[in-house]
Amino acid sequence: QVQLVESGGGSVQSGGSLRLSCAASGATYSVNCMAWFRQAPGKERDWVASIYTAGSSTYYADSVRGRLTISRDATKNILYLQMISLKPEDTATYYCAASGRPRWAGCRDPTVFGYWGQGTQVTVSS
């Protein structure tokens, strides 16, 4: 089992910045990729960014590329999402997720991820 706890959410004005953190514990050795998702009220949960634990390859949704950066501190088992130039449409609950599936399963489809955090709210006002 892997436990994930997000933190760092808050309220900022448009153009502002935030850094989200996701502390992982438990069987972290089994994790092959981690990702951030977000869900706005009344909408589906959308994939934001992913990172593989081996090699640290990163991938981004088109809507966030260049503004959001996913990274990971392997020594501390913490996943980060650095967010700059935030827009009101970035307002959502942000979730981190972890997958122990092999690389061929991908690192984007929510069904691949067996572990989820409780979410942290990000609100961007105009």
Tab-separated table of N, CA, C and O in Angstrom:
chain	number	residue	atom	x	y	z
A	1	GLN	N	0.828	-1.198	0.000
A	1	GLN	CA	0.000	0.000	0.000
A	1	GLN	C	0.866	1.254	0.000
A	1	GLN	O	1.955	1.262	0.572
A	2	VAL	N	0.385	2.258	-0.665
A	2	VAL	CA	1.061	3.548	-0.724
A	2	VAL	C	0.082	4.609	-0.250
A	2	VAL	O	-1.074	4.633	-0.685
A	3	GLN	N	0.549	5.467	0.642
A	3	GLN	CA	-0.277	6.561	1.132
A	3	GLN	C	0.250	7.875	0.539
A	3	GLN	O	1.466	8.085	0.468
A	4	LEU	N	-0.684	8.725	0.122
A	4	LEU	CA	-0.337	10.003	-0.503
A	4	LEU	C	-1.060	11.130	0.218
A	4	LEU	O	-2.270	11.041	0.435
A	5	VAL	N	-0.322	12.166	0.565
A	5	VAL	CA	-0.917	13.308	1.259
A	5	VAL	C	-0.465	14.592	0.566
A	5	VAL	O	0.726	14.918	0.557
A	6	GLU	N	-1.431	15.307	-0.004
A	6	GLU	CA	-1.129	16.560	-0.696
A	6	GLU	C	-1.161	17.738	0.276
A	6	GLU	O	-1.859	17.699	1.297
A	7	SER	N	-0.450	18.785	-0.101
A	7	SER	CA	-0.478	20.034	0.646
A	7	SER	C	-0.057	21.158	-0.286
A	7	SER	O	0.438	20.904	-1.397
A	8	GLY	N	-0.250	22.395	0.163
A	8	GLY	CA	0.224	23.542	-0.601
A	8	GLY	C	-0.826	24.295	-1.376
A	8	GLY	O	-0.529	25.319	-1.998
A	9	GLY	N	-2.049	23.817	-1.355
A	9	GLY	CA	-3.097	24.532	-2.066
A	9	GLY	C	-3.429	25.854	-1.383
A	9	GLY	O	-2.982	26.133	-0.273
A	10	GLY	N	-4.212	26.662	-2.065
A	10	GLY	CA	-4.606	27.942	-1.490
A	10	GLY	C	-5.291	28.819	-2.509
A	10	GLY	O	-5.662	28.356	-3.598
A	11	SER	N	-5.434	30.086	-2.150
A	11	SER	CA	-6.084	31.063	-3.024
A	11	SER	C	-5.071	32.094	-3.484
A	11	SER	O	-4.342	32.646	-2.655
A	12	VAL	N	-5.027	32.329	-4.785
A	12	VAL	CA	-4.106	33.307	-5.349
A	12	VAL	C	-4.839	34.102	-6.428
A	12	VAL	O	-5.888	33.673	-6.928
A	13	GLN	N	-4.264	35.225	-6.776
A	13	GLN	CA	-4.812	36.015	-7.874
A	13	GLN	C	-4.230	35.528	-9.192
A	13	GLN	O	-3.173	34.886	-9.237
A	14	SER	N	-4.941	35.853	-10.254
A	14	SER	CA	-4.475	35.493	-11.590
A	14	SER	C	-3.043	35.997	-11.807
A	14	SER	O	-2.721	37.131	-11.456
A	15	GLY	N	-2.199	35.132	-12.342
A	15	GLY	CA	-0.793	35.455	-12.541
A	15	GLY	C	0.096	35.014	-11.411
A	15	GLY	O	1.332	35.065	-11.526
A	16	GLY	N	-0.500	34.569	-10.318
A	16	GLY	CA	0.251	34.151	-9.150
A	16	GLY	C	0.842	32.761	-9.287
A	16	GLY	O	0.688	32.098	-10.318
A	17	SER	N	1.503	32.343	-8.210
A	17	SER	CA	2.191	31.058	-8.206
A	17	SER	C	1.847	30.264	-6.952
A	17	SER	O	1.520	30.845	-5.903
A	18	LEU	N	1.936	28.962	-7.067
A	18	LEU	CA	1.787	28.052	-5.932
A	18	LEU	C	2.656	26.838	-6.182
A	18	LEU	O	2.938	26.494	-7.345
A	19	ARG	N	3.057	26.164	-5.112
A	19	ARG	CA	3.731	24.888	-5.239
A	19	ARG	C	2.995	23.859	-4.400
A	19	ARG	O	2.864	24.018	-3.184
A	20	LEU	N	2.513	22.839	-5.073
A	20	LEU	CA	1.855	21.735	-4.398
A	20	LEU	C	2.866	20.654	-4.080
A	20	LEU	O	3.808	20.427	-4.848
A	21	SER	N	2.652	19.979	-2.962
A	21	SER	CA	3.493	18.862	-2.563
A	21	SER	C	2.630	17.648	-2.321
A	21	SER	O	1.457	17.764	-1.943
A	22	CYS	N	3.214	16.481	-2.524
A	22	CYS	CA	2.523	15.222	-2.268
A	22	CYS	C	3.535	14.286	-1.616
A	22	CYS	O	4.471	13.826	-2.273
A	23	ALA	N	3.338	14.034	-0.330
A	23	ALA	CA	4.242	13.156	0.403
A	23	ALA	C	3.757	11.716	0.290
A	23	ALA	O	2.600	11.421	0.611
A	24	ALA	N	4.640	10.856	-0.158
A	24	ALA	CA	4.317	9.450	-0.321
A	24	ALA	C	4.958	8.627	0.783
A	24	ALA	O	6.088	8.892	1.197
A	25	SER	N	4.239	7.633	1.250
A	25	SER	CA	4.766	6.739	2.276
A	25	SER	C	4.259	5.324	2.023
A	25	SER	O	3.346	5.118	1.219
A	26	GLY	N	4.827	4.373	2.734
A	26	GLY	CA	4.432	2.987	2.549
A	26	GLY	C	5.325	2.310	1.521
A	26	GLY	O	6.528	2.532	1.500
A	27	ALA	N	4.739	1.528	0.654
A	27	ALA	CA	5.483	0.728	-0.332
A	27	ALA	C	5.870	1.564	-1.547
A	27	ALA	O	5.543	1.236	-2.693
A	28	THR	N	6.602	2.636	-1.307
A	28	THR	CA	6.952	3.557	-2.397
A	28	THR	C	7.890	2.922	-3.414
A	28	THR	O	7.966	3.374	-4.553
A	29	TYR	N	8.582	1.852	-3.026
A	29	TYR	CA	9.485	1.153	-3.952
A	29	TYR	C	8.717	0.548	-5.122
A	29	TYR	O	9.269	0.260	-6.169
A	30	SER	N	7.413	0.349	-4.932
A	30	SER	CA	6.585	-0.290	-5.959
A	30	SER	C	6.036	0.695	-6.988
A	30	SER	O	5.423	0.288	-7.972
A	31	VAL	N	6.265	1.991	-6.771
A	31	VAL	CA	5.686	3.006	-7.642
A	31	VAL	C	6.557	3.208	-8.886
A	31	VAL	O	7.751	3.449	-8.778
A	32	ASN	N	5.948	3.150	-10.053
A	32	ASN	CA	6.667	3.356	-11.309
A	32	ASN	C	6.413	4.724	-11.923
A	32	ASN	O	7.247	5.252	-12.650
A	33	CYS	N	5.251	5.290	-11.661
A	33	CYS	CA	4.988	6.637	-12.148
A	33	CYS	C	4.031	7.342	-11.200
A	33	CYS	O	3.260	6.701	-10.470
A	34	MET	N	4.105	8.662	-11.211
A	34	MET	CA	3.236	9.487	-10.393
A	34	MET	C	2.693	10.612	-11.259
A	34	MET	O	3.287	10.980	-12.278
A	35	ALA	N	1.555	11.128	-10.843
A	35	ALA	CA	0.904	12.142	-11.669
A	35	ALA	C	0.081	13.095	-10.812
A	35	ALA	O	-0.229	12.805	-9.651
A	36	TRP	N	-0.239	14.210	-11.422
A	36	TRP	CA	-1.197	15.152	-10.862
A	36	TRP	C	-2.426	15.181	-11.751
A	36	TRP	O	-2.310	15.216	-12.983
A	37	PHE	N	-3.575	15.167	-11.118
A	37	PHE	CA	-4.853	15.346	-11.780
A	37	PHE	C	-5.555	16.536	-11.123
A	37	PHE	O	-5.198	16.951	-10.021
A	38	ARG	N	-6.576	17.055	-11.784
A	38	ARG	CA	-7.374	18.102	-11.167
A	38	ARG	C	-8.829	17.942	-11.569
A	38	ARG	O	-9.135	17.416	-12.642
A	39	GLN	N	-9.683	18.410	-10.685
A	39	GLN	CA	-11.118	18.308	-10.927
A	39	GLN	C	-11.804	19.582	-10.486
A	39	GLN	O	-11.749	19.955	-9.305
A	40	ALA	N	-12.433	20.250	-11.443
A	40	ALA	CA	-13.210	21.446	-11.151
A	40	ALA	C	-14.644	21.038	-10.842
A	40	ALA	O	-15.095	19.967	-11.270
A	41	PRO	N	-15.375	21.860	-10.107
A	41	PRO	CA	-16.755	21.517	-9.757
A	41	PRO	C	-17.597	21.218	-10.999
A	41	PRO	O	-17.590	21.986	-11.965
A	42	GLY	N	-18.289	20.094	-10.964
A	42	GLY	CA	-19.164	19.724	-12.059
A	42	GLY	C	-18.464	19.173	-13.284
A	42	GLY	O	-19.118	18.932	-14.302
A	43	LYS	N	-17.147	18.987	-13.187
A	43	LYS	CA	-16.397	18.495	-14.338
A	43	LYS	C	-15.687	17.187	-13.992
A	43	LYS	O	-15.565	16.812	-12.833
A	44	GLU	N	-15.211	16.513	-15.041
A	44	GLU	CA	-14.486	15.275	-14.827
A	44	GLU	C	-13.085	15.560	-14.308
A	44	GLU	O	-12.554	16.661	-14.453
A	45	ARG	N	-12.472	14.536	-13.731
A	45	ARG	CA	-11.100	14.643	-13.280
A	45	ARG	C	-10.176	14.593	-14.495
A	45	ARG	O	-10.230	13.653	-15.282
A	46	ASP	N	-9.341	15.598	-14.645
A	46	ASP	CA	-8.461	15.709	-15.804
A	46	ASP	C	-7.007	15.468	-15.413
A	46	ASP	O	-6.545	15.938	-14.368
A	47	TRP	N	-6.304	14.813	-16.297
A	47	TRP	CA	-4.871	14.608	-16.116
A	47	TRP	C	-4.138	15.925	-16.348
A	47	TRP	O	-4.475	16.679	-17.270
A	48	VAL	N	-3.120	16.199	-15.519
A	48	VAL	CA	-2.348	17.438	-15.618
A	48	VAL	C	-0.913	17.157	-16.049
A	48	VAL	O	-0.418	17.749	-17.000
A	49	ALA	N	-0.237	16.257	-15.330
A	49	ALA	CA	1.180	15.988	-15.615
A	49	ALA	C	1.579	14.666	-14.991
A	49	ALA	O	0.960	14.226	-14.012
A	50	SER	N	2.632	14.046	-15.561
A	50	SER	CA	3.120	12.768	-15.058
A	50	SER	C	4.632	12.757	-15.019
A	50	SER	O	5.292	13.483	-15.778
A	51	ILE	N	5.165	11.889	-14.169
A	51	ILE	CA	6.608	11.686	-14.098
A	51	ILE	C	6.871	10.222	-13.783
A	51	ILE	O	6.212	9.630	-12.930
A	52	TYR	N	7.807	9.627	-14.515
A	52	TYR	CA	8.224	8.265	-14.223
A	52	TYR	C	9.322	8.293	-13.163
A	52	TYR	O	10.190	9.158	-13.185
A	53	THR	N	9.274	7.334	-12.256
A	53	THR	CA	10.258	7.320	-11.187
A	53	THR	C	11.632	6.892	-11.689
A	53	THR	O	12.643	7.305	-11.132
A	54	ALA	N	11.670	6.091	-12.721
A	54	ALA	CA	12.941	5.695	-13.327
A	54	ALA	C	13.228	6.602	-14.514
A	54	ALA	O	12.503	6.597	-15.500
A	55	GLY	N	14.260	7.410	-14.395
A	55	GLY	CA	14.613	8.304	-15.490
A	55	GLY	C	13.979	9.671	-15.409
A	55	GLY	O	14.434	10.613	-16.044
A	56	SER	N	12.891	9.801	-14.623
A	56	SER	CA	12.239	11.101	-14.398
A	56	SER	C	11.706	11.758	-15.662
A	56	SER	O	11.662	12.983	-15.759
A	57	SER	N	11.292	10.980	-16.642
A	57	SER	CA	10.627	11.564	-17.813
A	57	SER	C	9.332	12.221	-17.380
A	57	SER	O	8.601	11.692	-16.552
A	58	THR	N	9.053	13.395	-17.958
A	58	THR	CA	7.852	14.137	-17.590
A	58	THR	C	6.966	14.381	-18.801
A	58	THR	O	7.449	14.469	-19.939
A	59	TYR	N	5.677	14.511	-18.551
A	59	TYR	CA	4.684	14.715	-19.597
A	59	TYR	C	3.625	15.679	-19.062
A	59	TYR	O	3.308	15.662	-17.874
A	60	TYR	N	3.090	16.513	-19.972
A	60	TYR	CA	2.156	17.551	-19.563
A	60	TYR	C	0.946	17.630	-20.483
A	60	TYR	O	1.061	17.408	-21.702
A	61	ALA	N	-0.173	18.006	-19.901
A	61	ALA	CA	-1.333	18.354	-20.702
A	61	ALA	C	-1.039	19.667	-21.429
A	61	ALA	O	-0.335	20.532	-20.899
A	62	ASP	N	-1.576	19.814	-22.619
A	62	ASP	CA	-1.311	21.012	-23.419
A	62	ASP	C	-1.717	22.281	-22.678
A	62	ASP	O	-1.064	23.320	-22.808
A	63	SER	N	-2.766	22.194	-21.897
A	63	SER	CA	-3.298	23.379	-21.228
A	63	SER	C	-2.385	23.931	-20.136
A	63	SER	O	-2.538	25.083	-19.706
A	64	VAL	N	-1.422	23.124	-19.686
A	64	VAL	CA	-0.563	23.568	-18.584
A	64	VAL	C	0.909	23.624	-18.968
A	64	VAL	O	1.718	24.151	-18.193
A	65	ARG	N	1.256	23.099	-20.137
A	65	ARG	CA	2.673	23.037	-20.516
A	65	ARG	C	3.255	24.445	-20.543
A	65	ARG	O	2.693	25.372	-21.095
A	66	GLY	N	4.417	24.590	-19.901
A	66	GLY	CA	5.080	25.885	-19.842
A	66	GLY	C	4.730	26.685	-18.598
A	66	GLY	O	5.420	27.653	-18.261
A	67	ARG	N	3.663	26.308	-17.920
A	67	ARG	CA	3.259	27.023	-16.693
A	67	ARG	C	3.365	26.140	-15.456
A	67	ARG	O	3.640	26.638	-14.353
A	68	LEU	N	3.132	24.855	-15.604
A	68	LEU	CA	3.197	23.926	-14.484
A	68	LEU	C	4.366	22.966	-14.698
A	68	LEU	O	4.601	22.522	-15.833
A	69	THR	N	5.067	22.680	-13.632
A	69	THR	CA	6.222	21.789	-13.699
A	69	THR	C	6.113	20.711	-12.636
A	69	THR	O	5.991	21.019	-11.448
A	70	ILE	N	6.156	19.465	-13.071
A	70	ILE	CA	6.127	18.336	-12.145
A	70	ILE	C	7.563	17.905	-11.857
A	70	ILE	O	8.412	17.892	-12.749
A	71	SER	N	7.827	17.590	-10.602
A	71	SER	CA	9.152	17.115	-10.222
A	71	SER	C	9.009	16.215	-9.006
A	71	SER	O	7.942	16.141	-8.387
A	72	ARG	N	10.105	15.560	-8.683
A	72	ARG	CA	10.043	14.588	-7.597
A	72	ARG	C	11.373	14.565	-6.860
A	72	ARG	O	12.435	14.581	-7.477
A	73	ASP	N	11.304	14.569	-5.530
A	73	ASP	CA	12.478	14.378	-4.688
A	73	ASP	C	12.457	12.928	-4.228
A	73	ASP	O	11.703	12.566	-3.325
A	74	ALA	N	13.286	12.107	-4.868
A	74	ALA	CA	13.268	10.676	-4.592
A	74	ALA	C	13.756	10.363	-3.183
A	74	ALA	O	13.311	9.389	-2.571
A	75	THR	N	14.650	11.182	-2.658
A	75	THR	CA	15.189	10.902	-1.322
A	75	THR	C	14.150	11.144	-0.234
A	75	THR	O	14.173	10.496	0.807
A	76	LYS	N	13.242	12.071	-0.505
A	76	LYS	CA	12.205	12.391	0.488
A	76	LYS	C	10.847	11.796	0.124
A	76	LYS	O	9.892	11.925	0.890
A	77	ASN	N	10.753	11.170	-1.046
A	77	ASN	CA	9.484	10.619	-1.528
A	77	ASN	C	8.398	11.691	-1.579
A	77	ASN	O	7.274	11.504	-1.094
A	78	ILE	N	8.743	12.824	-2.153
A	78	ILE	CA	7.789	13.921	-2.300
A	78	ILE	C	7.659	14.281	-3.776
A	78	ILE	O	8.657	14.438	-4.476
A	79	LEU	N	6.430	14.399	-4.215
A	79	LEU	CA	6.104	14.838	-5.569
A	79	LEU	C	5.689	16.302	-5.495
A	79	LEU	O	4.982	16.705	-4.566
A	80	TYR	N	6.141	17.095	-6.466
A	80	TYR	CA	5.815	18.518	-6.487
A	80	TYR	C	5.085	18.899	-7.773
A	80	TYR	O	5.231	18.254	-8.806
A	81	LEU	N	4.329	19.980	-7.669
A	81	LEU	CA	3.776	20.616	-8.859
A	81	LEU	C	3.965	22.114	-8.676
A	81	LEU	O	3.257	22.740	-7.884
A	82	GLN	N	4.950	22.658	-9.372
A	82	GLN	CA	5.191	24.092	-9.334
A	82	GLN	C	4.291	24.755	-10.357
A	82	GLN	O	4.297	24.379	-11.533
A	83	MET	N	3.507	25.721	-9.921
A	83	MET	CA	2.539	26.373	-10.797
A	83	MET	C	2.828	27.866	-10.854
A	83	MET	O	2.867	28.530	-9.808
A	84	ILE	N	3.008	28.392	-12.044
A	84	ILE	CA	3.211	29.822	-12.247
A	84	ILE	C	2.188	30.332	-13.253
A	84	ILE	O	1.514	29.538	-13.924
A	85	SER	N	2.077	31.659	-13.341
A	85	SER	CA	1.147	32.281	-14.299
A	85	SER	C	-0.237	31.647	-14.205
A	85	SER	O	-0.857	31.330	-15.238
A	86	LEU	N	-0.711	31.486	-13.006
A	86	LEU	CA	-1.990	30.806	-12.803
A	86	LEU	C	-3.149	31.605	-13.378
A	86	LEU	O	-3.147	32.842	-13.381
A	87	LYS	N	-4.136	30.869	-13.870
A	87	LYS	CA	-5.319	31.456	-14.484
A	87	LYS	C	-6.561	31.000	-13.721
A	87	LYS	O	-6.533	29.937	-13.080
A	88	PRO	N	-7.647	31.756	-13.812
A	88	PRO	CA	-8.877	31.320	-13.134
A	88	PRO	C	-9.307	29.909	-13.538
A	88	PRO	O	-9.862	29.173	-12.711
A	89	GLU	N	-9.032	29.528	-14.780
A	89	GLU	CA	-9.430	28.180	-15.227
A	89	GLU	C	-8.577	27.074	-14.611
A	89	GLU	O	-8.854	25.891	-14.802
A	90	ASP	N	-7.531	27.441	-13.863
A	90	ASP	CA	-6.752	26.444	-13.131
A	90	ASP	C	-7.412	26.098	-11.796
A	90	ASP	O	-6.944	25.188	-11.090
A	91	THR	N	-8.472	26.811	-11.446
A	91	THR	CA	-9.171	26.546	-10.189
A	91	THR	C	-9.740	25.136	-10.191
A	91	THR	O	-10.474	24.750	-11.097
A	92	ALA	N	-9.371	24.359	-9.174
A	92	ALA	CA	-9.794	22.962	-9.095
A	92	ALA	C	-9.239	22.349	-7.817
A	92	ALA	O	-8.401	22.954	-7.138
A	93	THR	N	-9.702	21.152	-7.527
A	93	THR	CA	-9.053	20.332	-6.511
A	93	THR	C	-7.989	19.505	-7.222
A	93	THR	O	-8.282	18.845	-8.217
A	94	TYR	N	-6.785	19.569	-6.703
A	94	TYR	CA	-5.654	18.874	-7.324
A	94	TYR	C	-5.346	17.607	-6.525
A	94	TYR	O	-5.253	17.648	-5.291
A	95	TYR	N	-5.194	16.514	-7.258
A	95	TYR	CA	-4.921	15.217	-6.656
A	95	TYR	C	-3.601	14.665	-7.177
A	95	TYR	O	-3.327	14.754	-8.378
A	96	CYS	N	-2.817	14.076	-6.296
A	96	CYS	CA	-1.670	13.313	-6.773
A	96	CYS	C	-2.055	11.839	-6.778
A	96	CYS	O	-2.940	11.402	-6.034
A	97	ALA	N	-1.407	11.099	-7.657
A	97	ALA	CA	-1.713	9.692	-7.837
A	97	ALA	C	-0.422	8.920	-8.111
A	97	ALA	O	0.529	9.479	-8.655
A	98	ALA	N	-0.430	7.659	-7.748
A	98	ALA	CA	0.742	6.805	-7.952
A	98	ALA	C	0.307	5.491	-8.563
A	98	ALA	O	-0.777	4.969	-8.257
A	99	SER	N	1.180	4.972	-9.429
A	99	SER	CA	0.888	3.713	-10.113
A	99	SER	C	2.069	2.767	-9.996
A	99	SER	O	3.216	3.177	-10.169
A	100	GLY	N	1.765	1.514	-9.758
A	100	GLY	CA	2.786	0.483	-9.753
A	100	GLY	C	2.739	-0.354	-11.012
A	100	GLY	O	3.466	-1.350	-11.122
A	101	ARG	N	1.898	0.065	-11.978
A	101	ARG	CA	1.775	-0.661	-13.233
A	101	ARG	C	3.061	-0.518	-14.049
A	101	ARG	O	3.795	0.466	-13.912
A	102	PRO	N	3.341	-1.472	-14.908
A	102	PRO	CA	4.536	-1.362	-15.758
A	102	PRO	C	4.437	-0.201	-16.735
A	102	PRO	O	3.343	0.310	-16.988
A	103	ARG	N	5.553	0.188	-17.279
A	103	ARG	CA	5.612	1.372	-18.131
A	103	ARG	C	4.680	1.298	-19.330
A	103	ARG	O	4.112	2.307	-19.763
A	104	TRP	N	4.464	0.094	-19.873
A	104	TRP	CA	3.621	-0.029	-21.061
A	104	TRP	C	2.176	0.371	-20.768
A	104	TRP	O	1.406	0.666	-21.679
A	105	ALA	N	1.780	0.373	-19.479
A	105	ALA	CA	0.407	0.737	-19.131
A	105	ALA	C	0.175	2.226	-19.233
A	105	ALA	O	-0.979	2.686	-19.201
A	106	GLY	N	1.256	2.996	-19.369
A	106	GLY	CA	1.105	4.436	-19.463
A	106	GLY	C	1.028	5.084	-18.099
A	106	GLY	O	1.002	4.418	-17.057
A	107	CYS	N	0.976	6.416	-18.132
A	107	CYS	CA	0.980	7.179	-16.884
A	107	CYS	C	0.070	8.393	-17.028
A	107	CYS	O	0.422	9.488	-16.618
A	108	ARG	N	-1.102	8.137	-17.604
A	108	ARG	CA	-2.016	9.249	-17.854
A	108	ARG	C	-3.474	8.894	-17.579
A	108	ARG	O	-4.232	9.693	-17.063
A	109	ASP	N	-3.859	7.675	-17.915
A	109	ASP	CA	-5.235	7.222	-17.712
A	109	ASP	C	-5.490	7.032	-16.229
A	109	ASP	O	-4.744	6.303	-15.561
A	110	PRO	N	-6.530	7.666	-15.673
A	110	PRO	CA	-6.774	7.522	-14.233
A	110	PRO	C	-6.943	6.076	-13.774
A	110	PRO	O	-6.645	5.754	-12.616
A	111	THR	N	-7.386	5.203	-14.656
A	111	THR	CA	-7.602	3.819	-14.257
A	111	THR	C	-6.290	3.078	-13.992
A	111	THR	O	-6.296	1.997	-13.391
A	112	VAL	N	-5.166	3.655	-14.415
A	112	VAL	CA	-3.868	3.037	-14.193
A	112	VAL	C	-3.410	3.209	-12.752
A	112	VAL	O	-2.640	2.410	-12.228
A	113	PHE	N	-3.921	4.229	-12.102
A	113	PHE	CA	-3.424	4.619	-10.789
A	113	PHE	C	-4.216	3.949	-9.674
A	113	PHE	O	-5.434	4.088	-9.582
A	114	GLY	N	-3.468	3.258	-8.811
A	114	GLY	CA	-4.112	2.550	-7.719
A	114	GLY	C	-4.136	3.315	-6.416
A	114	GLY	O	-4.826	2.918	-5.471
A	115	TYR	N	-3.381	4.407	-6.374
A	115	TYR	CA	-3.272	5.167	-5.137
A	115	TYR	C	-3.536	6.642	-5.415
A	115	TYR	O	-2.996	7.204	-6.377
A	116	TRP	N	-4.338	7.253	-4.535
A	116	TRP	CA	-4.722	8.644	-4.700
A	116	TRP	C	-4.628	9.368	-3.366
A	116	TRP	O	-4.896	8.797	-2.306
A	117	GLY	N	-4.274	10.656	-3.448
A	117	GLY	CA	-4.337	11.487	-2.270
A	117	GLY	C	-5.744	12.016	-2.064
A	117	GLY	O	-6.647	11.751	-2.863
A	118	GLN	N	-5.912	12.790	-1.009
A	118	GLN	CA	-7.238	13.302	-0.661
A	118	GLN	C	-7.572	14.588	-1.405
A	118	GLN	O	-8.719	15.024	-1.408
A	119	GLY	N	-6.570	15.211	-2.023
A	119	GLY	CA	-6.807	16.420	-2.802
A	119	GLY	C	-6.494	17.687	-2.032
A	119	GLY	O	-6.593	17.726	-0.800
A	120	THR	N	-6.099	18.715	-2.767
A	120	THR	CA	-5.860	20.032	-2.182
A	120	THR	C	-6.465	21.075	-3.121
A	120	THR	O	-6.318	20.990	-4.340
A	121	GLN	N	-7.149	22.049	-2.551
A	121	GLN	CA	-7.890	23.024	-3.342
A	121	GLN	C	-6.993	24.164	-3.793
A	121	GLN	O	-6.233	24.740	-2.999
A	122	VAL	N	-7.111	24.497	-5.067
A	122	VAL	CA	-6.444	25.665	-5.638
A	122	VAL	C	-7.517	26.575	-6.221
A	122	VAL	O	-8.328	26.132	-7.044
A	123	THR	N	-7.531	27.812	-5.780
A	123	THR	CA	-8.497	28.782	-6.267
A	123	THR	C	-7.749	29.993	-6.823
A	123	THR	O	-6.935	30.591	-6.118
A	124	VAL	N	-8.017	30.320	-8.091
A	124	VAL	CA	-7.365	31.453	-8.743
A	124	VAL	C	-8.442	32.474	-9.088
A	124	VAL	O	-9.365	32.180	-9.844
A	125	SER	N	-8.299	33.652	-8.538
A	125	SER	CA	-9.290	34.704	-8.783
A	125	SER	C	-8.764	35.688	-9.824
A	125	SER	O	-7.560	35.931	-9.922
A	126	SER	N	-9.697	36.245	-10.572
A	126	SER	CA	-9.316	37.175	-11.648
A	126	SER	C	-9.171	38.589	-11.129
A	126	SER	O	-9.576	38.900	-10.012
